[in-house]
Amino acid sequence: GAGVSQSPRYKVAKRGQDVALRCDPISGHVSLFWYQQALGQGPEFLTYFQNEAQLDKSGLPSDRFFAERPEGSVSTLKIQRTQQEDSAVYLCASSSRDRLAKNIQYFGAGTRLSVL
Amino acid sequence: GENVEQHPSTLSVQEGDSAVIKCTYSDSASNYFPWYKQELGKGPQLIIDIRSNVGEKKDQRIAVTLNKTAKHFSLHITETQPEDSAVYFCAVTDYGQNFVFGPGTRLSVLP
């Protein structure tokens, strides 16, 4: 597609429910990132994939958070047993390995998660 | 780890005036510095970036300056327009892939 696509755009969950957030990166982009953005704050890094390999998951706040990218394209961020503090916008970004474009991350519109 | 500060947190300017937002960072190994604009309900959009081997970069009404010695870089917007109103984020990375973002600046351009 033309840009990074995320679904759903909005998700309301009851505390304790599991949720799955999907990211479709720009076609051909090798690198994929997940960020969490709390209200009124900057995005904070969660995890990073290069192709299907999860190279950095240091930002995941707890073992309730899990991300995968099994075929090196679409990625899913799963949150188990959601808590109110998980309420945030979850942003996905992708980037190319092209030397000149290296480091430029293109963001999706995000999924706004509200945990009641 | 990297610490990024951004000032001011809010900025109001009259249409046509200039706006300047400054970011400071702590890790001297950082070498890529993008600026993102985020409108309500949308994801961050890259507006300009600079790499550590360059001191200044300009793209029409937008410019970024970098002082690696002092570890700060600034976004300059000239001839501001109402559509420039948004939240602006700076970010830094040391080519370790993940960005560390600043807390954001809410810019309001008053007609």
Coordinates of C-alpha atoms in Angstrom, one line a residue, chain B residues 23-81:
Chain B
C23 CA 15.6 20.0 21.5
T24 CA 18.5 18.9 23.7
Y25 CA 19.8 15.4 24.1
S26 CA 22.3 13.6 26.3
D27 CA 24.0 10.8 24.3
S28 CA 26.9 12.1 22.2
A29 CA 26.7 9.0 20.0
S30 CA 23.4 10.1 18.6
N31 CA 23.8 11.0 14.9
Y32 CA 20.3 11.3 13.3
F33 CA 17.8 14.0 14.2
P34 CA 14.4 14.0 12.6
W35 CA 11.4 16.3 13.3
Y36 CA 7.9 15.0 13.1
K37 CA 4.6 16.9 12.9
Q38 CA 1.5 15.3 14.4
E39 CA -2.0 16.5 13.7
L40 CA -5.0 15.4 15.8
G41 CA -5.9 11.8 15.2
K42 CA -3.0 11.2 12.9
G43 CA 0.4 9.5 13.1
P44 CA 3.6 11.5 13.2
Q45 CA 4.7 12.8 9.8
L46 CA 8.4 13.5 9.0
I47 CA 8.9 17.1 8.0
I48 CA 12.7 17.4 8.1
D49 CA 15.7 15.6 9.3
I50 CA 19.5 16.2 9.8
R51 CA 22.5 13.9 10.1
S52 CA 25.4 14.5 12.4
N53 CA 27.8 15.5 9.6
V54 CA 25.6 18.5 8.6
G55 CA 25.1 21.7 10.6
E56 CA 22.0 23.1 8.9
K57 CA 19.4 21.9 6.4
K58 CA 16.6 23.9 4.8
D59 CA 13.4 22.9 3.0
Q60 CA 11.3 25.9 1.9
R61 CA 9.9 27.4 5.1
I62 CA 11.4 24.8 7.4
A63 CA 14.9 24.5 8.6
V64 CA 16.8 22.6 11.2
T65 CA 20.1 23.5 12.8
L66 CA 22.4 21.1 14.7
N67 CA 25.0 21.9 17.3
K68 CA 26.7 18.6 18.1
T69 CA 29.1 20.1 20.6
A70 CA 26.3 21.5 22.7
K71 CA 24.0 18.5 21.9
H72 CA 21.1 20.5 20.7
F73 CA 19.1 21.0 17.5
S74 CA 16.3 23.4 16.6
L75 CA 13.4 23.5 14.2
H76 CA 12.7 26.8 12.5
I77 CA 9.5 27.6 10.7
T78 CA 9.2 30.9 8.9
E79 CA 6.1 32.7 7.5
T80 CA 3.9 30.5 9.7
Q81 CA 0.5 29.6 8.4

